[in-house]
Short mmCIF file of C-alpha atoms in Angstrom, two decimals:
data_model
loop_
_atom_site.label_atom_id
_atom_site.label_comp_id
_atom_site.label_asym_id
_atom_site.label_seq_id
_atom_site.Cartn_x
_atom_site.Cartn_y
_atom_site.Cartn_z
CA UNK T 25 9.02 -44.91 -0.83
CA UNK T 26 8.80 -41.33 0.36
CA UNK T 27 9.76 -39.52 3.51
CA UNK T 28 6.87 -38.06 5.51
CA UNK T 29 6.59 -35.28 8.03
CA UNK T 30 4.11 -34.81 10.84
CA UNK T 31 2.31 -31.48 10.91
CA UNK T 32 -0.11 -29.89 13.35
CA UNK T 33 -2.58 -27.77 11.41
CA UNK T 34 -5.82 -26.45 12.89
CA UNK T 35 -5.40 -28.59 16.04
CA UNK T 36 -5.18 -31.80 14.00
CA UNK T 37 -2.20 -33.99 13.31
CA UNK T 38 -1.45 -35.22 9.79
CA UNK T 39 1.28 -37.19 8.15
CA UNK T 40 2.31 -35.46 4.97
CA UNK T 41 4.80 -36.37 2.27
CA UNK T 42 7.83 -34.15 2.01
CA UNK T 43 7.16 -32.66 -1.43
CA UNK T 44 3.52 -32.05 -0.51
CA UNK T 45 4.63 -30.32 2.66
CA UNK T 46 6.93 -28.07 0.68
CA UNK T 47 4.11 -26.89 -1.54
CA UNK T 48 1.64 -26.51 1.34
CA UNK T 49 4.16 -24.50 3.29
CA UNK T 50 4.78 -22.11 0.42
CA UNK T 51 1.09 -21.78 -0.20
CA UNK T 52 0.36 -20.92 3.44
CA UNK T 53 3.25 -18.46 3.51
CA UNK T 54 1.96 -16.60 0.48
CA UNK T 55 -1.56 -16.57 1.96
CA UNK T 56 -0.25 -15.26 5.27
CA UNK T 57 1.68 -12.54 3.51
CA UNK T 58 -1.39 -11.51 1.57
CA UNK T 59 -3.82 -11.54 4.50
CA UNK T 60 -1.39 -9.60 6.62
CA UNK T 61 -1.32 -6.94 3.96
CA UNK T 62 -5.08 -6.51 3.55
CA UNK T 63 -6.17 -7.12 7.13
CA UNK T 64 -3.75 -7.48 9.98
CA UNK T 65 -5.63 -10.32 11.63
CA UNK T 66 -4.02 -13.56 12.76
CA UNK T 67 -7.40 -15.15 13.26
CA UNK T 68 -8.07 -15.30 9.53
CA UNK T 69 -5.08 -17.54 9.12
CA UNK T 70 -6.11 -19.73 12.06
CA UNK T 71 -9.59 -20.18 10.62
CA UNK T 72 -8.09 -20.78 7.22
CA UNK T 73 -5.84 -23.52 8.59
CA UNK T 74 -8.78 -25.04 10.44
CA UNK T 75 -10.63 -25.37 7.17
CA UNK T 76 -7.60 -26.90 5.44
CA UNK T 77 -7.44 -29.43 8.28
CA UNK T 78 -11.11 -30.29 7.72
CA UNK T 79 -10.42 -30.82 4.05
CA UNK T 80 -7.40 -32.96 4.83
CA UNK T 81 -9.30 -35.18 7.26
CA UNK T 82 -11.74 -36.04 4.47
CA UNK T 83 -8.75 -37.20 2.42
CA UNK T 84 -7.25 -39.63 4.91
CA UNK T 85 -8.66 -42.99 5.89
CA UNK T 86 -7.36 -46.18 7.42
CA UNK T 87 -6.25 -47.37 3.98
CA UNK T 88 -4.62 -44.04 3.07
CA UNK T 89 -2.94 -42.48 6.04
CA UNK T 90 -0.76 -39.89 4.41
CA UNK T 91 -1.44 -36.57 2.69
CA UNK T 92 0.29 -36.54 -0.69
CA UNK T 93 0.94 -33.95 -3.37
CA UNK T 94 -2.33 -34.51 -5.20
CA UNK T 95 -4.29 -33.99 -1.94
CA UNK T 96 -2.50 -30.73 -1.31
CA UNK T 97 -3.16 -29.63 -4.88
CA UNK T 98 -6.85 -30.41 -4.52
CA UNK T 99 -7.10 -28.56 -1.23
CA UNK T 100 -5.32 -25.54 -2.67
CA UNK T 101 -7.79 -25.64 -5.53
CA UNK T 102 -10.70 -25.70 -3.07
CA UNK T 103 -9.30 -22.93 -0.89
CA UNK T 104 -8.28 -20.76 -3.80
CA UNK T 105 -5.08 -19.12 -4.95
CA UNK T 106 -3.90 -15.59 -4.43
CA UNK T 107 -5.36 -14.59 -7.78
CA UNK T 108 -8.84 -15.61 -6.60
CA UNK T 109 -8.54 -13.44 -3.51
CA UNK T 110 -7.23 -10.54 -5.50
CA UNK T 111 -10.34 -10.66 -7.67
CA UNK T 112 -12.54 -10.18 -4.63
CA UNK T 113 -10.42 -7.76 -2.64
CA UNK T 114 -8.52 -5.87 -5.30
CA UNK T 115 -10.03 -2.54 -4.19
CA UNK T 116 -8.19 -2.50 -0.87
CA UNK T 117 -4.86 -4.05 -1.58
CA UNK T 118 -3.66 -2.39 -4.77
CA UNK T 119 -2.30 0.60 -2.86
CA UNK T 120 -0.33 -1.55 -0.48
CA UNK T 121 1.18 -3.58 -3.27
CA UNK T 122 2.26 -0.46 -5.10
CA UNK T 123 3.87 0.89 -1.96
CA UNK T 124 5.83 -2.29 -1.51
CA UNK T 125 7.15 -2.13 -5.04
CA UNK T 126 8.22 1.47 -4.70
CA UNK T 127 10.28 1.05 -1.55
CA UNK T 128 13.39 -0.40 -3.07
CA UNK T 129 15.67 -0.19 -0.07
CA UNK T 130 18.70 -2.25 0.73
CA UNK T 131 17.95 -4.91 3.32
CA UNK T 132 19.79 -7.93 4.60
CA UNK T 133 17.92 -10.97 3.42
CA UNK T 134 17.17 -13.17 6.41
CA UNK T 135 15.28 -15.71 4.32
CA UNK T 136 18.26 -16.73 2.21
CA UNK T 137 21.49 -16.29 4.11
CA UNK T 138 24.70 -18.09 4.92
CA UNK T 139 26.13 -15.72 7.51
CA UNK T 140 24.03 -12.58 7.83
CA UNK T 141 22.32 -12.27 4.46
CA UNK T 142 24.40 -9.32 3.23
CA UNK T 143 25.21 -10.84 -0.19
CA UNK T 144 21.71 -12.06 -0.66
CA UNK T 145 20.29 -8.66 0.29
CA UNK T 146 22.54 -6.87 -2.20
CA UNK T 147 21.48 -9.39 -4.85
CA UNK T 148 17.83 -8.71 -4.07
CA UNK T 149 18.44 -4.99 -4.38
CA UNK T 150 20.03 -5.27 -7.82
CA UNK T 151 17.71 -8.12 -8.82
CA UNK T 152 20.57 -10.50 -9.54
CA UNK T 153 21.39 -13.90 -8.17
CA UNK T 154 23.00 -14.05 -4.70
CA UNK T 155 25.56 -16.54 -6.05
CA UNK T 156 27.12 -13.82 -8.23
CA UNK T 157 27.50 -11.48 -5.27
CA UNK T 158 28.85 -14.28 -3.09
CA UNK T 159 31.48 -15.25 -5.65
CA UNK T 160 32.52 -11.58 -6.00
CA UNK T 161 32.77 -11.25 -2.21
CA UNK T 162 34.77 -14.43 -2.04
CA UNK T 163 37.26 -13.17 -4.64
CA UNK T 164 37.72 -9.79 -2.94
CA UNK T 165 39.50 -11.10 0.18
CA UNK T 166 40.35 -9.40 2.57
CA UNK T 167 38.55 -6.15 1.80
CA UNK T 168 35.25 -8.01 1.76
CA UNK T 169 35.39 -8.81 5.45
CA UNK T 170 35.36 -5.15 6.46
CA UNK T 171 32.68 -4.27 3.92
CA UNK T 172 30.61 -7.24 5.02
CA UNK T 173 30.75 -6.27 8.67
CA UNK T 174 29.91 -2.64 7.91
CA UNK T 175 26.90 -3.75 5.86
CA UNK T 176 25.91 -6.19 8.56
CA UNK T 177 25.81 -3.48 11.19
CA UNK T 178 24.39 -0.76 9.00
CA UNK T 179 21.56 -2.55 7.22
CA UNK T 180 18.41 -3.88 8.84
CA UNK T 181 17.31 -7.38 7.96
CA UNK T 182 14.08 -8.38 6.28
CA UNK T 183 12.37 -11.59 5.30
CA UNK T 184 11.89 -11.63 1.56
CA UNK T 185 9.31 -13.86 0.02
CA UNK T 186 11.41 -16.57 -1.62
CA UNK T 187 8.57 -17.64 -3.91
CA UNK T 188 8.93 -14.62 -6.12
CA UNK T 189 12.57 -15.07 -6.88
CA UNK T 190 14.54 -17.03 -9.37
CA UNK T 191 17.39 -18.88 -7.71
CA UNK T 192 20.36 -20.57 -9.33
CA UNK T 193 20.39 -24.24 -8.43
CA UNK T 194 22.27 -27.16 -9.89
CA UNK T 195 19.94 -29.37 -11.89
CA UNK T 196 21.60 -32.70 -11.32
CA UNK T 197 18.57 -34.66 -12.44
CA UNK T 198 18.85 -33.32 -15.99
CA UNK T 199 22.56 -32.57 -15.97
CA UNK T 200 25.48 -34.47 -17.46
CA UNK T 201 28.21 -33.97 -14.85
CA UNK T 202 27.13 -31.80 -11.94
CA UNK T 203 24.10 -30.13 -13.43
CA UNK T 204 25.76 -26.69 -13.43
CA UNK T 205 25.16 -26.06 -17.14
CA UNK T 206 21.57 -27.22 -16.98
CA UNK T 207 21.01 -25.11 -13.88
CA UNK T 208 22.48 -22.06 -15.62
CA UNK T 209 20.31 -22.76 -18.62
CA UNK T 210 17.19 -22.84 -16.43
CA UNK T 211 18.26 -19.60 -14.85
CA UNK T 212 19.21 -17.71 -18.00
CA UNK T 213 16.61 -19.38 -20.21
CA UNK T 214 19.26 -20.38 -22.75
CA UNK T 215 19.57 -23.86 -24.23
CA UNK T 216 21.77 -25.99 -21.96
CA UNK T 217 23.78 -27.22 -24.94
CA UNK T 218 24.94 -23.69 -25.79
CA UNK T 219 26.25 -23.26 -22.26
CA UNK T 220 27.90 -26.67 -22.41
CA UNK T 221 29.62 -25.75 -25.67
CA UNK T 222 30.85 -22.49 -24.15
CA UNK T 223 32.28 -24.38 -21.18
CA UNK T 224 33.97 -26.94 -23.40
CA UNK T 225 35.41 -24.32 -25.77
CA UNK T 226 36.73 -22.30 -22.82
CA UNK T 227 38.70 -25.37 -21.75
CA UNK T 228 41.00 -24.80 -24.72
CA UNK T 229 41.63 -21.16 -23.81
CA UNK T 230 43.34 -21.36 -20.44
CA UNK T 231 40.55 -23.15 -18.64
CA UNK T 232 38.77 -20.14 -17.18
CA UNK T 233 35.51 -21.94 -17.81
CA UNK T 234 36.62 -24.84 -15.69
CA UNK T 235 37.37 -22.56 -12.76
CA UNK T 236 34.02 -20.85 -13.19
CA UNK T 237 32.30 -24.24 -13.36
CA UNK T 238 33.97 -25.38 -10.16
CA UNK T 239 33.17 -22.14 -8.36
CA UNK T 240 29.52 -22.41 -9.34
CA UNK T 241 29.49 -26.03 -8.27
CA UNK T 242 30.88 -25.06 -4.86
CA UNK T 243 28.49 -22.19 -4.28
CA UNK T 244 25.20 -23.59 -5.54
CA UNK T 245 22.91 -26.12 -3.99
CA UNK T 246 21.28 -28.94 -5.85
CA UNK T 247 17.56 -28.49 -6.53
CA UNK T 248 15.86 -31.32 -4.71
CA UNK T 249 12.31 -30.40 -3.73
CA UNK T 250 9.61 -29.44 -6.21
CA UNK T 251 9.61 -25.95 -4.75
CA UNK T 252 13.33 -25.57 -5.41
CA UNK T 253 12.97 -27.00 -8.87
CA UNK T 254 10.30 -24.43 -9.56
CA UNK T 255 12.32 -21.58 -8.09
CA UNK T 256 15.15 -22.69 -10.32
CA UNK T 257 13.09 -21.88 -13.39
CA UNK T 258 11.58 -18.75 -11.88
CA UNK T 259 8.11 -20.14 -11.34
CA UNK T 260 5.89 -18.55 -8.75
CA UNK T 261 4.51 -21.31 -6.56
CA UNK T 262 0.76 -21.45 -6.94
CA UNK T 263 -1.70 -24.01 -8.10
CA UNK T 264 -1.74 -23.39 -11.84
CA UNK T 265 2.03 -23.11 -11.89
CA UNK T 266 2.51 -26.41 -10.11
CA UNK T 267 0.36 -28.06 -12.73
CA UNK T 268 2.10 -26.34 -15.63
CA UNK T 269 5.44 -27.26 -14.18
CA UNK T 270 4.66 -30.94 -13.75
CA UNK T 271 3.14 -31.11 -17.24
CA UNK T 272 6.18 -29.45 -18.74
CA UNK T 273 8.49 -31.79 -16.91
CA UNK T 274 6.78 -34.92 -18.19
CA UNK T 275 6.72 -33.48 -21.69
CA UNK T 276 10.43 -32.74 -21.53
CA UNK T 277 11.18 -36.28 -20.53
CA UNK T 278 9.34 -37.61 -23.53
CA UNK T 279 10.98 -35.43 -26.15
CA UNK T 280 13.97 -37.27 -27.64
CA UNK T 281 17.32 -35.55 -28.05
CA UNK T 282 18.44 -35.01 -31.60
CA UNK T 283 21.42 -36.85 -32.99
CA UNK T 284 23.77 -33.88 -32.90
CA UNK T 285 23.14 -33.38 -29.20
CA UNK T 286 23.67 -37.06 -28.60
CA UNK T 287 26.97 -37.06 -30.45
CA UNK T 288 28.10 -33.93 -28.63
CA UNK T 289 27.15 -35.23 -25.20
CA UNK T 290 28.37 -38.78 -25.75
CA UNK T 291 31.99 -38.30 -24.63
CA UNK T 292 30.82 -36.37 -21.58
CA UNK T 293 28.31 -39.01 -20.60
CA UNK T 294 31.10 -41.53 -20.90
CA UNK T 295 33.43 -39.40 -18.80
CA UNK T 296 30.80 -38.24 -16.33
CA UNK T 297 31.30 -40.90 -13.62
CA UNK T 298 35.05 -40.36 -13.85
CA UNK T 299 34.79 -36.58 -13.69
CA UNK T 300 32.27 -36.82 -10.89
CA UNK T 301 34.57 -38.96 -8.80
CA UNK T 302 37.46 -36.67 -9.62
CA UNK T 303 35.50 -33.58 -8.64
CA UNK T 304 34.36 -35.11 -5.40
CA UNK T 305 38.00 -35.70 -4.55
CA UNK T 306 38.75 -32.16 -5.69
CA UNK T 307 36.13 -30.65 -3.42
CA UNK T 308 37.39 -32.80 -0.58
CA UNK T 309 40.97 -31.67 -1.20
CA UNK T 310 39.86 -28.04 -1.41
CA UNK T 311 38.01 -28.34 1.88
CA UNK T 312 40.96 -30.06 3.51
CA UNK T 313 43.38 -27.39 2.30
CA UNK T 314 41.03 -24.68 3.49
CA UNK T 315 40.70 -26.40 6.82
CA UNK T 316 44.47 -26.80 7.11
CA UNK T 317 45.07 -23.14 6.33
CA UNK T 318 42.54 -22.01 8.84
CA UNK T 319 43.92 -24.36 11.47
CA UNK T 320 47.44 -23.10 10.82
CA UNK T 321 46.13 -19.57 11.15
CA UNK T 322 44.41 -20.42 14.41
CA UNK T 323 47.46 -22.22 15.77
CA UNK T 324 49.63 -19.24 14.77
CA UNK T 325 47.41 -16.83 16.63
CA UNK T 326 47.23 -19.16 19.62
CA UNK T 327 51.02 -19.34 19.80
CA UNK T 328 51.15 -15.57 19.53
CA UNK T 329 48.72 -15.38 22.40
CA UNK T 330 50.76 -17.67 24.60
CA UNK T 331 53.96 -15.78 23.87
CA UNK T 332 52.19 -12.53 24.54
CA UNK T 333 50.85 -13.72 27.85
CA UNK T 334 54.34 -14.73 29.02
CA UNK T 335 55.57 -11.22 28.32
CA UNK T 336 52.72 -9.53 30.06
CA UNK T 337 52.38 -11.64 33.13
CA UNK T 338 55.88 -12.89 33.76
CA UNK T 339 57.08 -11.55 37.06
CA UNK T 340 60.44 -9.97 36.37
CA UNK T 341 62.15 -8.03 39.10
CA UNK T 342 64.06 -4.91 38.33
CA UNK T 343 67.36 -6.36 39.55
CA UNK T 344 67.36 -9.01 36.87
CA UNK T 345 67.00 -6.72 33.96
CA UNK T 346 66.21 -3.12 34.63
CA UNK T 347 65.73 -2.14 31.01
CA UNK T 348 63.18 -4.84 30.38
CA UNK T 349 61.41 -3.95 33.60
CA UNK T 350 61.09 -0.41 32.39
CA UNK T 351 59.78 -1.55 29.08
CA UNK T 352 57.21 -3.72 30.80
CA UNK T 353 56.19 -0.86 33.01
CA UNK T 354 55.68 1.26 29.98
CA UNK T 355 53.25 -1.35 28.69
CA UNK T 356 50.22 -0.76 30.86
CA UNK T 357 48.17 -3.69 32.20
CA UNK T 358 45.00 -2.62 30.47
CA UNK T 359 46.75 -2.73 27.10
CA UNK T 360 47.90 -6.28 27.71
CA UNK T 361 44.37 -7.30 28.70
CA UNK T 362 42.90 -5.70 25.56
CA UNK T 363 45.39 -7.52 23.38
CA UNK T 364 44.77 -10.90 24.96
CA UNK T 365 40.99 -10.56 24.69
CA UNK T 366 41.33 -9.31 21.13
CA UNK T 367 43.41 -12.30 20.10
CA UNK T 368 41.04 -14.72 21.83
CA UNK T 369 38.11 -13.20 19.97
CA UNK T 370 40.00 -13.46 16.70
CA UNK T 371 40.50 -17.16 17.28
CA UNK T 372 36.87 -17.82 18.14
CA UNK T 373 35.59 -15.82 15.17
CA UNK T 374 37.91 -17.47 12.70
CA UNK T 375 36.94 -20.92 13.97
CA UNK T 376 33.26 -20.06 13.55
CA UNK T 377 33.72 -18.61 10.06
CA UNK T 378 35.66 -21.61 8.86
CA UNK T 379 32.90 -23.89 10.12
CA UNK T 380 30.26 -21.90 8.27
CA UNK T 381 32.17 -21.91 5.03
CA UNK T 382 32.97 -25.59 5.26
CA UNK T 383 29.53 -26.85 6.11
CA UNK T 384 27.34 -24.15 4.52
CA UNK T 385 25.50 -23.82 7.79
CA UNK T 386 23.49 -20.83 8.83
CA UNK T 387 24.88 -18.95 11.80
CA UNK T 388 23.32 -18.09 15.08
CA UNK T 389 23.35 -14.50 14.00
CA UNK T 390 23.00 -12.68 17.32
CA UNK T 391 25.78 -14.55 19.07
CA UNK T 392 28.10 -14.03 16.12
CA UNK T 393 27.17 -10.38 15.84
CA UNK T 394 27.98 -9.78 19.51
CA UNK T 395 31.38 -11.40 18.95
CA UNK T 396 32.07 -9.17 15.96
CA UNK T 397 30.99 -6.11 17.91
CA UNK T 398 33.33 -6.99 20.76
CA UNK T 399 36.14 -7.67 18.30
CA UNK T 400 35.73 -4.24 16.71
CA UNK T 401 35.43 -2.59 20.12
CA UNK T 402 38.71 -4.09 21.30
CA UNK T 403 40.39 -3.26 18.01
CA UNK T 404 39.36 0.36 18.51
CA UNK T 405 40.52 0.33 22.13
CA UNK T 406 43.92 -0.96 21.07
CA UNK T 407 44.15 1.62 18.32
CA UNK T 408 43.32 4.40 20.76
CA UNK T 409 45.75 3.33 23.45
CA UNK T 410 48.65 2.54 21.12
CA UNK T 411 49.83 6.11 20.31
CA UNK T 412 49.98 7.03 23.98
CA UNK T 413 52.06 4.01 24.81
CA UNK T 414 54.46 4.66 21.98
CA UNK T 415 54.87 8.28 23.06
CA UNK T 416 55.46 7.13 26.61
CA UNK T 417 58.15 4.69 25.48
CA UNK T 418 59.84 7.35 23.41
CA UNK T 419 60.00 9.56 26.47
CA UNK T 420 61.70 6.79 28.38
CA UNK T 421 64.20 6.37 25.52
CA UNK T 422 63.22 2.76 25.33
CA UNK T 423 62.16 2.74 21.76
CA UNK T 424 65.29 4.28 20.22
CA UNK T 425 67.44 1.71 21.94
CA UNK T 426 65.13 -0.97 20.70
CA UNK T 427 65.19 0.29 17.16
CA UNK T 428 68.96 0.84 17.12
CA UNK T 429 69.37 -2.86 17.70
CA UNK T 430 70.83 -2.66 21.19
CA UNK T 431 68.28 -5.11 22.44
CA UNK T 432 66.66 -8.28 21.21
CA UNK T 433 64.13 -10.76 22.54
CA UNK T 434 65.18 -14.28 23.20
CA UNK T 435 63.06 -17.26 24.18
CA UNK T 436 64.12 -19.43 27.10
CA UNK T 437 62.12 -22.44 28.24
CA UNK T 438 62.56 -21.59 31.91
CA UNK T 439 61.97 -17.88 31.84
CA UNK T 440 59.80 -17.28 28.81
CA UNK T 441 60.64 -14.17 26.86
CA UNK T 442 63.74 -12.32 27.95
CA UNK T 443 65.19 -9.06 26.82
CA UNK T 444 68.79 -9.44 25.90
CA UNK T 445 71.28 -6.62 25.67
CA UNK T 446 73.45 -6.94 22.60
CA UNK T 447 77.11 -6.26 23.25
CA UNK H 25 -17.17 -6.22 -19.98
CA UNK H 26 -17.16 -10.00 -20.41
CA UNK H 27 -19.83 -12.24 -18.89
CA UNK H 28 -17.27 -13.73 -16.54
CA UNK H 29 -16.20 -10.33 -15.29
CA UNK H 30 -19.83 -9.35 -14.81
CA UNK H 31 -20.42 -12.41 -12.64
CA UNK H 32 -17.36 -11.65 -10.55
CA UNK H 33 -18.45 -8.08 -9.93
CA UNK H 34 -21.97 -9.17 -8.95
CA UNK H 35 -20.68 -11.85 -6.61
CA UNK H 36 -18.22 -9.49 -5.07
CA UNK H 37 -20.94 -6.98 -4.31
CA UNK H 38 -23.34 -9.56 -2.93
CA UNK H 39 -20.94 -11.70 -0.89
CA UNK H 40 -21.24 -9.70 2.32
CA UNK H 41 -25.04 -9.55 1.97
CA UNK H 42 -25.31 -13.32 1.46
CA UNK H 43 -23.01 -14.18 4.35
CA UNK H 44 -24.98 -11.95 6.73
CA UNK H 45 -28.19 -13.52 5.47
CA UNK H 46 -26.91 -17.04 6.18
CA UNK H 47 -25.66 -16.14 9.64
CA UNK H 48 -28.95 -14.39 10.53
CA UNK H 49 -30.94 -17.60 10.07
CA UNK H 50 -29.10 -19.60 12.70
CA UNK H 51 -25.78 -20.01 14.45
CA UNK H 52 -23.34 -21.47 11.92
CA UNK H 53 -19.68 -22.31 11.74
CA UNK H 54 -17.41 -21.40 8.86
CA UNK H 55 -17.70 -24.67 6.97
CA UNK H 56 -21.51 -24.50 6.93
CA UNK H 57 -21.37 -20.98 5.51
CA UNK H 58 -18.96 -22.19 2.87
CA UNK H 59 -21.16 -25.16 1.95
CA UNK H 60 -24.20 -22.99 1.52
CA UNK H 61 -22.38 -20.36 -0.53
CA UNK H 62 -20.89 -23.04 -2.74
CA UNK H 63 -24.26 -24.71 -3.28
CA UNK H 64 -25.79 -21.43 -4.42
CA UNK H 65 -22.67 -20.81 -6.57
CA UNK H 66 -21.89 -17.47 -4.98
CA UNK H 67 -18.31 -18.38 -4.23
CA UNK H 68 -15.95 -20.57 -6.22
CA UNK H 69 -13.06 -20.91 -3.78
CA UNK H 70 -13.42 -21.26 -0.04
CA UNK H 71 -10.61 -19.00 1.08
CA UNK H 72 -12.40 -15.79 0.12
CA UNK H 73 -14.88 -16.12 2.99
CA UNK H 74 -12.32 -15.75 5.76
CA UNK H 75 -11.19 -12.16 5.24
CA UNK H 76 -14.84 -11.18 4.89
CA UNK H 77 -15.82 -12.83 8.19
CA UNK H 78 -12.97 -11.02 9.88
CA UNK H 79 -14.16 -7.72 8.47
CA UNK H 80 -17.78 -8.31 9.52
CA UNK H 81 -16.54 -9.12 13.00
CA UNK H 82 -14.52 -5.92 13.14
CA UNK H 83 -17.58 -3.90 12.15
CA UNK H 84 -19.50 -5.63 15.02
CA UNK H 85 -22.09 -7.09 12.68
CA UNK H 86 -21.38 -10.61 13.87
CA UNK H 87 -20.02 -12.26 16.99
CA UNK H 88 -18.47 -15.68 17.47
CA UNK H 89 -18.29 -18.36 20.10
CA UNK H 90 -16.16 -21.51 20.42
CA UNK H 91 -18.14 -24.73 20.81
CA UNK H 92 -17.03 -28.31 21.28
CA UNK H 93 -17.93 -30.59 18.42
CA UNK H 94 -18.58 -34.32 18.51
CA UNK H 95 -15.97 -34.89 15.84
CA UNK H 96 -12.65 -33.14 15.64
CA UNK H 97 -11.46 -29.93 17.28
CA UNK H 98 -13.76 -27.20 18.68
CA UNK H 99 -15.52 -25.05 16.11
CA UNK H 100 -16.08 -21.36 15.92
CA UNK H 101 -19.80 -20.60 15.64
CA UNK H 102 -20.90 -17.24 14.26
CA UNK H 103 -24.12 -15.43 15.12
CA UNK H 104 -25.48 -12.06 14.06
CA UNK H 105 -25.56 -9.11 16.48
CA UNK H 106 -28.47 -6.70 16.94
CA UNK H 107 -26.43 -4.09 15.11
CA UNK H 108 -25.79 -6.54 12.30
CA UNK H 109 -29.46 -7.41 12.06
CA UNK H 110 -30.27 -3.72 11.63
CA UNK H 111 -27.63 -3.43 8.95
CA UNK H 112 -29.02 -6.53 7.21
CA UNK H 113 -32.53 -5.05 7.17
CA UNK H 114 -31.19 -1.98 5.41
CA UNK H 115 -29.36 -4.18 2.95
CA UNK H 116 -32.51 -6.19 2.23
CA UNK H 117 -34.46 -3.00 1.56
CA UNK H 118 -31.86 -1.69 -0.84
CA UNK H 119 -31.52 -5.09 -2.50
CA UNK H 120 -35.28 -5.27 -3.05
CA UNK H 121 -35.21 -1.78 -4.50
CA UNK H 122 -32.42 -2.62 -6.93
CA UNK H 123 -33.90 -5.98 -7.74
CA UNK H 124 -37.31 -4.58 -8.65
CA UNK H 125 -35.89 -1.76 -10.73
CA UNK H 126 -33.58 -4.12 -12.62
CA UNK H 127 -36.51 -6.45 -13.25
CA UNK H 128 -38.47 -3.46 -14.50
CA UNK H 129 -35.64 -2.56 -16.87
CA UNK H 130 -35.46 -6.06 -18.30
CA UNK H 131 -39.23 -6.10 -18.80
CA UNK H 132 -39.42 -2.79 -20.66
CA UNK H 133 -36.62 -3.87 -22.95
CA UNK H 134 -38.68 -6.86 -23.98
#
């Protein structure tokens, strides 16, 4: 049984299997990219899709209603790969391709992002895996947040072609525990057993390998579709590569493991279900702790906000407490408003960020960006107004009294915050 | 230069000429052009025709028209313009010239 999708291509509707769709989609993307480069004409792509639809309709019948992977492969073969087009049109496009290679600028990567694509863009720039940059960013709390936002604002975004990139995935299908080692081995082109040995040996030296393993597990996705499995090994998705890849895969399955490998992997295979269950609990606990911390943070800020609002908006007459009245007067209304809005924004932003981190969801970038902009704007406003207020308070001799310990705040249920004169 | 490369170069040079020739005979839609080119082994893969058609259209050699078809969605039919016909005549002349001189060369070698 396979899941199917419904596509509308060249004004015709087809049911297509998921893995076939993945390949077709990548193929069309690469074709679009190429045609856009040589001839900025959307009609080529429309005509091209029309022809693909014609080819597809010859493949379906009442007894076979779904387009599968072999149909897509055949149609790609009929339509031709990028290499075929390059043979015919190489005279015009070589210059463009060169230009593209030369312009190695830093962009945010909108095709592979979690929040705004900053990490992924940096990774693209240095030609390393986004995971590495993400882990580094994660470790460098809280400096990273500022750097991230600066990069976000300062760098334009760009859609990179994901076909041409090698991406670190977990290879659970061929893995022993979580597929991290096998995934790393695909990525680095080193034998998986060497990486496994390194992980195991590192267990006896303080367990740094374990931490690394868990971090990689947390930050990588499992390769599920054929496209992802190919990206994992750095294959470019085109017809000949799909064939090579499938051949290689079947060959790999047939080759038996040698005895040494079997002996080495035996205890892990035995432990794997146990470790898997344990790790699932671990990830759950980690997420819960993270969630708890962020909720505590949010509750803390909310309480701060409530307390703050009682100071700012509590109607206190001068007869009750003249000193406090003066202090309140010295705190201008606009400053109170800034602070309240600022704290509200902080809450909203932290809620959103914790959701993204927990569920690995992509953000609605523009909305989030506007929030961050507002947050920074209010932060700046507060920073600007603060010195004036402090100077003003010093003039009124409020601050020295405060600092000398003549006054203290007390909380009363009926009156909110009160200023109390120490005797 | 390998034989394969030679064939590619020849095909590349003649593709535009052949497509114009096919369109000049009668109104055709893309799939008919492709069938004919494939039968005469001028193209191997179908996709290469589309950028060429777009280019011919931009140079005003051909025009196109949408027509309903009895089966499936409407089709885009191509026909040659007066300007394109003129261009084709020039191409035929130069092709005949080259063809006869190449034939001559092959003969004298024998």
